[in-house]
Coordinates of C-alpha atoms in Angstrom, one line a residue:
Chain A
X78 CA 18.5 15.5 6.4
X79 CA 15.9 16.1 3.5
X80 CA 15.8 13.5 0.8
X81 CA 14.9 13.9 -2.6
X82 CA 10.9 12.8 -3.5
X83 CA 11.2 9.3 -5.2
X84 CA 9.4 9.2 -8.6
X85 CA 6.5 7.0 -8.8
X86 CA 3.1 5.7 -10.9
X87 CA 0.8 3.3 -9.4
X88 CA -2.6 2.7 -10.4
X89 CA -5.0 3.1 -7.6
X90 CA -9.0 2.0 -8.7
X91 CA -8.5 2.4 -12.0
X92 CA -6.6 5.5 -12.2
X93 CA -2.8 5.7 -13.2
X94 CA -1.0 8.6 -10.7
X95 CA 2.8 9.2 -11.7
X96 CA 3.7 11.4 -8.8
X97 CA 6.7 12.0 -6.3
X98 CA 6.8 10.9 -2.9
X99 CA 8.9 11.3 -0.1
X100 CA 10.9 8.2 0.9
X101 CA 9.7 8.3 4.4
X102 CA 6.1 8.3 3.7
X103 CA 3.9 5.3 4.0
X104 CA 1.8 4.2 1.0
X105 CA -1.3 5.3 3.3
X106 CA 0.1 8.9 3.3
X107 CA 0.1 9.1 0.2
X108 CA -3.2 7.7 -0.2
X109 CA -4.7 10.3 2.4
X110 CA -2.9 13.2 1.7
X111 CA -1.9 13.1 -1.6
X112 CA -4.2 11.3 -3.9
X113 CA -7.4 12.8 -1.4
X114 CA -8.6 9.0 -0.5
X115 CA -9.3 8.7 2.9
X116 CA -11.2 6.0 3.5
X117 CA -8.5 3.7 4.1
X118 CA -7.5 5.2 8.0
X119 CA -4.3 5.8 10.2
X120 CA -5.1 3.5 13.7
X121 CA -2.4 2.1 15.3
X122 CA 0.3 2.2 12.9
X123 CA 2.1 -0.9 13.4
X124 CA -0.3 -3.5 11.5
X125 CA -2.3 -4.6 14.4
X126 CA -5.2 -3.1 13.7
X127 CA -6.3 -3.4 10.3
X128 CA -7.7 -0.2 9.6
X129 CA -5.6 0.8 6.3
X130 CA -6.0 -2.8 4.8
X131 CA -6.0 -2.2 1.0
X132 CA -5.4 -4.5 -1.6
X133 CA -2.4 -4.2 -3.6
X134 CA -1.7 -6.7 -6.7
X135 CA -4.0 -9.0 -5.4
X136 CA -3.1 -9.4 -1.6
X137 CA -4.8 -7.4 1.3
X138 CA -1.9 -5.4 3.2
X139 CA -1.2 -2.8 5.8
X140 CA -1.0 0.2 3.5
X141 CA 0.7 1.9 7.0
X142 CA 3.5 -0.7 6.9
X143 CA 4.7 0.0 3.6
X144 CA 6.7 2.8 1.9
X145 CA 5.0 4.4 -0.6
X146 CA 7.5 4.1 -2.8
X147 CA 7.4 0.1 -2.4
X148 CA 4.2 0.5 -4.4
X149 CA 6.1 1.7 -7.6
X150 CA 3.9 0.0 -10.5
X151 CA 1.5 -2.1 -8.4
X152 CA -2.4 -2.3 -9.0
X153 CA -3.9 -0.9 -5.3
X154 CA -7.9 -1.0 -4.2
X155 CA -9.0 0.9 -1.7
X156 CA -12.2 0.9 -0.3
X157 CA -13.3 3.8 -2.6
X158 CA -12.7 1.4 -5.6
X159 CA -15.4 -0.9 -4.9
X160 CA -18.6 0.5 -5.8
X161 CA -19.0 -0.2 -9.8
X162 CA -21.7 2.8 -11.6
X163 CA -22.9 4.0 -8.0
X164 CA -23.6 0.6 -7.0
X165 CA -21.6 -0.5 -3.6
X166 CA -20.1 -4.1 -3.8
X167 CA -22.0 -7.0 -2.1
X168 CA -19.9 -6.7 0.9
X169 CA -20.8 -2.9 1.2
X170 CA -24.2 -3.4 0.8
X171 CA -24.6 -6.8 3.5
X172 CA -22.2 -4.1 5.9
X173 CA -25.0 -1.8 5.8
X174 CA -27.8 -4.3 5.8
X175 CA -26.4 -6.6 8.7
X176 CA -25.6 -3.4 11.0
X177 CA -21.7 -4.3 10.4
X178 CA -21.0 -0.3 10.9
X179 CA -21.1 1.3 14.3
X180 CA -18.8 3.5 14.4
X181 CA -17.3 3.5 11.6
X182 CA -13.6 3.5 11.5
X183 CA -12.9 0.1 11.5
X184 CA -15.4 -0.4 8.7
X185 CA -13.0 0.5 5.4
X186 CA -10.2 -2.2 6.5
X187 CA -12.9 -4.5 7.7
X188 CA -14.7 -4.2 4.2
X189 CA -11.3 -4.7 2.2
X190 CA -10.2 -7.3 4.3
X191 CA -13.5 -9.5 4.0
X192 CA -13.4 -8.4 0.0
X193 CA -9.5 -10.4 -0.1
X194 CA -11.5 -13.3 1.8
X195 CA -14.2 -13.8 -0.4
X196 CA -11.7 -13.7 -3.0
X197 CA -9.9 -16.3 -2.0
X198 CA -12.5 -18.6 -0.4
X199 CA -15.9 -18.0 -2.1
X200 CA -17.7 -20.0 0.8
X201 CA -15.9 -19.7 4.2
X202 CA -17.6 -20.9 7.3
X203 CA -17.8 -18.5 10.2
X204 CA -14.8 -19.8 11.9
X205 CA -12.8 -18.8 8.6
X206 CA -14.4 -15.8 8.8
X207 CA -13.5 -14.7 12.2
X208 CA -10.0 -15.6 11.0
X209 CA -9.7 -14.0 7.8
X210 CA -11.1 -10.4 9.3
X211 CA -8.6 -11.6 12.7
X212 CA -6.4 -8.9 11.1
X213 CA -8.6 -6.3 11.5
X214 CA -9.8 -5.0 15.2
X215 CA -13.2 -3.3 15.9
X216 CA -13.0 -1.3 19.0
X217 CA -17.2 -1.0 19.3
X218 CA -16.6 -4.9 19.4
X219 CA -19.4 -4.9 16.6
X220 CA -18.0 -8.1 15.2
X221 CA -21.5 -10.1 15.4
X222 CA -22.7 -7.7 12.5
X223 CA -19.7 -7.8 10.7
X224 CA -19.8 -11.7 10.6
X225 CA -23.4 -11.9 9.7
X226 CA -22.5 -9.5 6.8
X227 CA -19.4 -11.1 5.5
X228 CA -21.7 -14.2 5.7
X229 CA -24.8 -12.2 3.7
X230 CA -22.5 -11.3 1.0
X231 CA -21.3 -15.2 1.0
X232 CA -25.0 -16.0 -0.1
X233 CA -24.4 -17.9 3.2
X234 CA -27.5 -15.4 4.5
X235 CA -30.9 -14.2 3.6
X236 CA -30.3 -10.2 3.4
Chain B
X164 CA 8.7 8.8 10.4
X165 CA 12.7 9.3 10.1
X166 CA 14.1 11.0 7.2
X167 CA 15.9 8.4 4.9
X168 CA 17.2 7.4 1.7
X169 CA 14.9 5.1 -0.6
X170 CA 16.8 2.5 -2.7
X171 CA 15.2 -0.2 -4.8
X172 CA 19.0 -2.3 -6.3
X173 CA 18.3 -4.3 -9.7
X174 CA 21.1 -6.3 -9.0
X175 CA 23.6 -7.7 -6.3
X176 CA 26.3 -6.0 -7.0
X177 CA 24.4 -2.7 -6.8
X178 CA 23.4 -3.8 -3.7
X179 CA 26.6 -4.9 -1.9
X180 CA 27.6 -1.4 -3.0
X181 CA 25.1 0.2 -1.3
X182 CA 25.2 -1.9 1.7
X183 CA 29.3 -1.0 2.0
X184 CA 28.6 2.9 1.0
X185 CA 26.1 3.1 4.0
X186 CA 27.6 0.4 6.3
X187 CA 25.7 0.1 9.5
X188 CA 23.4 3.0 8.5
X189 CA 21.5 0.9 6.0
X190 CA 18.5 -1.2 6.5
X191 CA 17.3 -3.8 4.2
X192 CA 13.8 -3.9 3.5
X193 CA 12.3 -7.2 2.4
X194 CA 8.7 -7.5 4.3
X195 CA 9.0 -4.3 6.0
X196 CA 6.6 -5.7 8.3
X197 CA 9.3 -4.9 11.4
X198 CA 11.8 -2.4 10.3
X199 CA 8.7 0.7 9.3
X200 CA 7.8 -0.4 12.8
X201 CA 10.6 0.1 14.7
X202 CA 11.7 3.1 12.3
X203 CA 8.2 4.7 13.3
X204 CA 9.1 4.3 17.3
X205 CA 12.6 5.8 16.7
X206 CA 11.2 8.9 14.8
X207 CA 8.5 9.2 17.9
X208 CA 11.2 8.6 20.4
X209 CA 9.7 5.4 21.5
X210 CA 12.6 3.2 23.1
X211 CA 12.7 0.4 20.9
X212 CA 12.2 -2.8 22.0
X213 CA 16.1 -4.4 22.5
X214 CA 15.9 -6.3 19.7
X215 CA 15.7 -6.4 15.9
X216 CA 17.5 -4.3 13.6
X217 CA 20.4 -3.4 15.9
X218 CA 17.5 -1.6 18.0
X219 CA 18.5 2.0 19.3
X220 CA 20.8 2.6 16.3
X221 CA 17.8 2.4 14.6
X222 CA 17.6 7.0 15.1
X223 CA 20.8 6.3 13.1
X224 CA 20.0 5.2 9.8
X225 CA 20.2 7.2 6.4
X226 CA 19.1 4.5 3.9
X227 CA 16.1 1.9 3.6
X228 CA 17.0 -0.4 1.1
X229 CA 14.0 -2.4 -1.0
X230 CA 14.8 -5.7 -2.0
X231 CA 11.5 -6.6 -2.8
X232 CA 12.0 -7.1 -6.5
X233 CA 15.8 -7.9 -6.8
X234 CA 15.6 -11.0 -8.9
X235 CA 18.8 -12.5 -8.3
X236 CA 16.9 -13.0 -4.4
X237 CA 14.9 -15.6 -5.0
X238 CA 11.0 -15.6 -3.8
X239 CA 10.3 -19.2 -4.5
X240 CA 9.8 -22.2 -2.5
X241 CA 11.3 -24.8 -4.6
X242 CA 13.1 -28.7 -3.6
X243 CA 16.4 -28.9 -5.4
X244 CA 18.1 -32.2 -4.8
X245 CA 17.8 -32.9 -0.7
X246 CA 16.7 -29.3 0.4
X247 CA 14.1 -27.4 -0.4
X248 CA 15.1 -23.7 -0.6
X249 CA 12.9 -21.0 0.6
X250 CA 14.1 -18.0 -1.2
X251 CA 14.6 -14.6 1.0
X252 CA 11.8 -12.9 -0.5
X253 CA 9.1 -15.3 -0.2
X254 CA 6.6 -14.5 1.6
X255 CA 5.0 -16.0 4.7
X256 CA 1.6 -16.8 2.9
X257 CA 3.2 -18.5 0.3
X258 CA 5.5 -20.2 2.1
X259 CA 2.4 -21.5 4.8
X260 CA 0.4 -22.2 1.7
X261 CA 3.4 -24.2 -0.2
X262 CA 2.9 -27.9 -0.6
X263 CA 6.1 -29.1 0.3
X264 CA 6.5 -27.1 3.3
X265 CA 2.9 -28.4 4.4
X266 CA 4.3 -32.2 3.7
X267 CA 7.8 -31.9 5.1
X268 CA 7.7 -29.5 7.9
X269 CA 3.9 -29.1 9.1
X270 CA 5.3 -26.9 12.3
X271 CA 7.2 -24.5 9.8
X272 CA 3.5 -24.1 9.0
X273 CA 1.4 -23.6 12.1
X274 CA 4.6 -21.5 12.9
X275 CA 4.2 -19.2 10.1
X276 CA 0.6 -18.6 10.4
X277 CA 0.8 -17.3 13.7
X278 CA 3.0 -14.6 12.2
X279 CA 1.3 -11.0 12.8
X280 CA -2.0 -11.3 10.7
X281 CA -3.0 -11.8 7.0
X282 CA -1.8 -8.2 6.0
X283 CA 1.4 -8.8 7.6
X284 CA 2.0 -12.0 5.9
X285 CA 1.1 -11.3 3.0
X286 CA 4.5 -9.0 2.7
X287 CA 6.4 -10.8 5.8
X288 CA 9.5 -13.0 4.8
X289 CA 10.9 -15.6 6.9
X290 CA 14.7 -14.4 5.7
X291 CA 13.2 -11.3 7.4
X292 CA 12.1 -12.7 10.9
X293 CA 15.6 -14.3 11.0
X294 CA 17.5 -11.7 10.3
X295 CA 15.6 -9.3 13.0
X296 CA 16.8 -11.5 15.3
X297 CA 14.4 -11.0 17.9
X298 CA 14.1 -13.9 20.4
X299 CA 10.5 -14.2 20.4
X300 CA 10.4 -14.8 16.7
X301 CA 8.0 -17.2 15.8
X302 CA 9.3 -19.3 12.8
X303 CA 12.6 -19.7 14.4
X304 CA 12.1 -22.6 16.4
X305 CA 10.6 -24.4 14.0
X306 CA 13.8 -23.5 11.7
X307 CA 16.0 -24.7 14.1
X308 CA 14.1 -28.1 14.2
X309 CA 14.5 -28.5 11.0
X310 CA 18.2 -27.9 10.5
X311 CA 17.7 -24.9 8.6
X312 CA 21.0 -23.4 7.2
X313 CA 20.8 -19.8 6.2
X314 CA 22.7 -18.8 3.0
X315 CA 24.2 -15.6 3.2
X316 CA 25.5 -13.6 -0.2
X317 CA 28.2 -10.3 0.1
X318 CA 30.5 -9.2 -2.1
X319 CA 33.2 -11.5 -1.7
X320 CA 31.1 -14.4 -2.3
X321 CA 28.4 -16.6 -0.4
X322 CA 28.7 -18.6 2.7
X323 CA 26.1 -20.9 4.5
X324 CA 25.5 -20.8 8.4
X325 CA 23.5 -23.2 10.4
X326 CA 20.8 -21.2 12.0
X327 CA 22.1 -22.1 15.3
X328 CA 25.1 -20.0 14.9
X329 CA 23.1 -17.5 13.5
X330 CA 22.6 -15.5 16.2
X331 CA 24.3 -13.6 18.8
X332 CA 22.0 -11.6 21.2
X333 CA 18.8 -9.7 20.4
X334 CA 19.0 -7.6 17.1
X335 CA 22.1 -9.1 16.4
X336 CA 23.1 -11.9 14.1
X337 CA 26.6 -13.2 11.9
X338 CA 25.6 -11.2 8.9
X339 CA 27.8 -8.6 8.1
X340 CA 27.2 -5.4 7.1
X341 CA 27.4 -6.1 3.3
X342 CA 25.7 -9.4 3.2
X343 CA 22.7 -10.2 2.3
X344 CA 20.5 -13.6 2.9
X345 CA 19.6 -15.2 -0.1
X346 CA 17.7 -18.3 0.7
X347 CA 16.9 -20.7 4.0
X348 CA 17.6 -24.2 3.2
X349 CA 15.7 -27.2 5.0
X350 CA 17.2 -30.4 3.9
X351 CA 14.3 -32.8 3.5
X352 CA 13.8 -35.5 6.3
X353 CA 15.2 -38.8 5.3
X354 CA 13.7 -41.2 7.8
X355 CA 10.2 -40.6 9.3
X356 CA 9.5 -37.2 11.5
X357 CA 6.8 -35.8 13.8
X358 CA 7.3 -32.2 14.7
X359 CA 4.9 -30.0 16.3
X360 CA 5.0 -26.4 17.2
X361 CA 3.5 -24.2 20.1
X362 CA 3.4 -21.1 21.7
X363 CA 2.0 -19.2 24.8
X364 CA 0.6 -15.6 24.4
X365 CA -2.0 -13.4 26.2
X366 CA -4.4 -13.0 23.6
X367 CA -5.1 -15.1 20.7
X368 CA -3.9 -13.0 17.8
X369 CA -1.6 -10.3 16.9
X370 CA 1.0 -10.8 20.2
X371 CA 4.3 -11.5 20.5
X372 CA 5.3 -15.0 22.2
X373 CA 5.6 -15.3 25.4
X374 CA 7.2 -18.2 24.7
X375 CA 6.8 -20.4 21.7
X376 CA 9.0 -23.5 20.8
X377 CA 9.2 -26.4 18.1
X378 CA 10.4 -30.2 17.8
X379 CA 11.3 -32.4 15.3
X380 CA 11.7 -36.3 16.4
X381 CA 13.3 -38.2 13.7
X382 CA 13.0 -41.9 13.3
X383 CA 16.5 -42.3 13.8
X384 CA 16.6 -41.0 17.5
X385 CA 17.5 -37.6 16.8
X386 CA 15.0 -34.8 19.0
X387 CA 15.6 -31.8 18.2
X388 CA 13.5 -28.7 19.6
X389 CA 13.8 -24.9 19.2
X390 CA 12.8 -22.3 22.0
X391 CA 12.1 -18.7 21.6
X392 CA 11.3 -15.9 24.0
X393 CA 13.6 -17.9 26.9
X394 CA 16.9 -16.3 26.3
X395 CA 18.7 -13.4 24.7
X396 CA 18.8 -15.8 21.1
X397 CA 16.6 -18.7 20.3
X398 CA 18.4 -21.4 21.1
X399 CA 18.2 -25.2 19.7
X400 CA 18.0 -28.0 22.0
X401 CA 19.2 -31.6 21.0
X402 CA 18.6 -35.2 23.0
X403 CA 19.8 -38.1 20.8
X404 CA 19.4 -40.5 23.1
X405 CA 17.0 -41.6 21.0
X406 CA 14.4 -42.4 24.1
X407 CA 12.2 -39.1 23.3
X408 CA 11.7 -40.8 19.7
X409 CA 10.4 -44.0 21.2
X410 CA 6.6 -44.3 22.1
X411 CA 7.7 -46.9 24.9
X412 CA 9.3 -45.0 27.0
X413 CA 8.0 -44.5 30.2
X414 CA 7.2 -41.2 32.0
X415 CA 9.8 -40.7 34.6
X416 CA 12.5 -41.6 31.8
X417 CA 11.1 -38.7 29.2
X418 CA 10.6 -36.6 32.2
X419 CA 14.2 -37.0 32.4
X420 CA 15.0 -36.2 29.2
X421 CA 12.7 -32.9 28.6
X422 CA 13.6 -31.3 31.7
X423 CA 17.7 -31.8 30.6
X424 CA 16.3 -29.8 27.3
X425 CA 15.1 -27.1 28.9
X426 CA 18.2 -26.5 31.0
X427 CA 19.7 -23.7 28.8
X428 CA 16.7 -21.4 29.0
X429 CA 17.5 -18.4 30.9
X430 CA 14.0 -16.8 30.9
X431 CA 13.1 -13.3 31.8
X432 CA 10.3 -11.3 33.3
X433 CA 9.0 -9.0 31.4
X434 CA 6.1 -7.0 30.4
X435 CA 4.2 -9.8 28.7
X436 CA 5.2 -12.6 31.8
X437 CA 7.5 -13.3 35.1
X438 CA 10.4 -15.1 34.9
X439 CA 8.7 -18.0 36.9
X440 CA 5.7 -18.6 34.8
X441 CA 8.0 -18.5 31.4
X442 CA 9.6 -21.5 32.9
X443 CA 6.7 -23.6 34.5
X444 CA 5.2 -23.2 31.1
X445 CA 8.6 -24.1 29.2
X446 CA 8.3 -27.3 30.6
X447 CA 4.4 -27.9 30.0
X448 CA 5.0 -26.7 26.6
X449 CA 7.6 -29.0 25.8
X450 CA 6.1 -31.5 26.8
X451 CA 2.9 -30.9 25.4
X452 CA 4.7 -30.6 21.8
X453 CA 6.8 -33.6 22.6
X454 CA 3.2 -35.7 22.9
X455 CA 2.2 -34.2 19.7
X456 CA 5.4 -34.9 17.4
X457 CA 5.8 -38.0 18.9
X458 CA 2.1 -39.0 17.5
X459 CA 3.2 -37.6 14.3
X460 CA 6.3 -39.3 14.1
X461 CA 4.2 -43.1 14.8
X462 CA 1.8 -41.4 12.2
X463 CA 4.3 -41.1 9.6
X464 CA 5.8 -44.2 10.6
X465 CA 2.6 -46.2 9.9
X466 CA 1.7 -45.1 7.1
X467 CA 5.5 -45.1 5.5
X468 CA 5.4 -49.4 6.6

């Protein structure tokens, strides 16, 4: 059975994108394939791994466990949003500075998820931070780095 | 993924007409957190897990069915008279994060944030993890502890179930095809109450239960404690004896009492435990939440005189 595309416009970084999408596809399909942003990756699939967190109207989801046509009007961030004139964000930058990138994979969720943290809580110790990236699952096990950068871009660090 | 309809009702009645035009071929999406899930494993021919969603008919279905922004569902928290009303589209982070769910019913709480992770709360509703039915869901036993009554809307008219004939086996609950759930209702505790919750798993996040149970000990005797993950439902437990509400009780006599709980369970063994560790732990669990609510309960009871 082939369903008609579901009309759409959601602004993604900035950008307004009225487009159609078919019903079945996630809101990270469309991202990837569609709109050409592929930072935000396809892991597991099932919201255990963190890897397509974006942020949509202000909350960090699983952009693979969501129909793209859920997103109909919202305001989405993906990791490709966050630099501002060529400048990465803080929690690019203490990524890079901290060794939080091995790999590499991982490291688009990671950075959106720790960007919905520091959102929220400013200040978190490293406990919260462990839990507010426990979302998020880095298979080089290069969570030490990540920490120390989430904590960097806290101004809980000396970069 | 499967090849469905996307349908996004403005109001009921739309949606009671879509629900009867599709019948058991629809799915309502509220979190979606569990049904793109399970829709994704029956695309890829992964034999779905027996419960949630009425499980293998899941290759079945021709329409998903958004009901994230039907206003007429409700997705606030809010007390009205001696309830407080937990609309089905609220979702788990604000419902973890709501002040009166924190004051009333703190193991609704830890419950909730155990859910999945941040990403998946963040879209998660509770009307959702109830509805799945799976037996291992997490805020169910706290739900059950806390009388929670499920208010159900379809087009001729609402009706309210108490959770705990809510279910019916895994996947499968009293909702019929053309309802909808509109709200969870709590009534708000009238005498003093300590309730804990807990849970086993094999890692620490991001894993179904094992098992994972809740209690609620009122002042005036009444124990009450869910159980998930030891049955084909989640089944509510009641002593009224009123001797697990009283700190003076000895051990052999609660010994007693926690092991006649338990006596409905009929475990399994599965891929995440035996059947024989399931129930050596039920009865540690329970009675290592029983310690905890019954601390809560003198708590409360102190600071109430």
């Amino acid at each position: 059975m082939s369903a008609p595309g579901v009309s759409i416009s959601i602004h993604v970084n900035g950008e307004t994108h009225s487009i159609s999408v078919q019903p079945h596809h996630t809101l990270l399909q469309v991202l990837r394939y569609d709109l050409g942003l592929t930072g935000s990756k396809k892991c597991c699939g099932e919201g255990e791994c963190g890897a397509c967190t974006v942020i949509l109207d202000g909350r960090a989801v699983n952009s693979c466990l969501m129909l793209a046509a859920e997103a109909d009007g919202s305001n989405i961030v993906t990791v490709e949003g966050l630099e501002r004139d060529g400048q990465l964000s803080a929690v690019q930058r203490a990524f890079l500075d901290r060794g939080g990138v091995q790999c590499g994979f991982c490291t688009p969720g990671m950075i959106m998820a720790a960007e919905y943290l520091l959102m929220n809580n400013p200040h978190p110790s490293e406990e919260e931070i462990r839990e507010g990236l426990s979302g998020n699952l880095c298979r080089c096990t290069g969570y030490q780095g990540i920490v120390e950068a989430v904590q960097e871009a806290a101004g809980e660090k000396q970069s | 993924m499967l090849r469905f309809e996307y349908l996004r009702p403005a109001t009921l009645s739309e949606l009671f007409e879509q629900l009867q035009h599709y019948g058991p071929t629809a799915r309502i999406l509220a979190g979606g957190t569990d049904l793109l899930v399970r829709l994704q494993h029956a695309s890829n021919g992964v034999v779905p897990v027996p419960t949630g969603n009425g499980g293998q008919e899941l290759n079945q279905v021709r329409a998903v069915i958004d009901i994230k922004r039907l206003e007429e569902i409700p997705a606030s928290i809010r007390r009205e008279k001696q309830h407080l009303i937990i609309g089905a589209r609220a979702v788990m982070t604000d419902i973890a994060g709501q002040s009166d769910v924190q004051k009333f019913f703190p193991a609704l709480v830890d419950a909730v944030r155990v859910v999945g992770s941040i990403q998946i709360r963040n879209r998660a509703t509770i009307a959702g993890n109830i509805c799945n039915a799976s037996p291992a869901a997490d805020t169910i036993p706290a739900l059950l502890a806390f009388d929670a009554v499920v208010v159900l809307r379809g087009p001729s008219g609402e009706r309210r179930v108490p959770l705990r004939d809510f279910f019916l086996g895994p996947g499968r609950t009293v909702r019929e095809t053309a309802e909808v759930v509109i709200s969870v209702e709590l009534p708000l505790p009238v005498v003093a109450v300590g309730s804990a919750f807990g849970r086993v798993t094999r890692r620490k996040g991001v894993d179904l239960a094992t098992i994972n149970l809740a209690c609620a000990l009122y002042e005036n005797g009444r124990a009450l404690f869910g159980y998930g993950a030891v049955g084909p439902t989640p089944i509510l437990a009641v002593d009224e004896s009123g001797r697990l509400c009283d700190p003076s009780v000895g051990d052999p006599e609660r010994e007693e009492h926690l092991a006649k709980l338990i006596e409905r369970a009929t475990p399994i063994s599965d891929v995440r435990s035996g059947e024989d560790y399931r129930r050596a732990m039920l009865l540690t669990m329970t009675r290592r939440i029983h310690r905890t609510a019954l601390d809560a309960l003198v708590t409360s009871q102190k600071g109430e005189s």
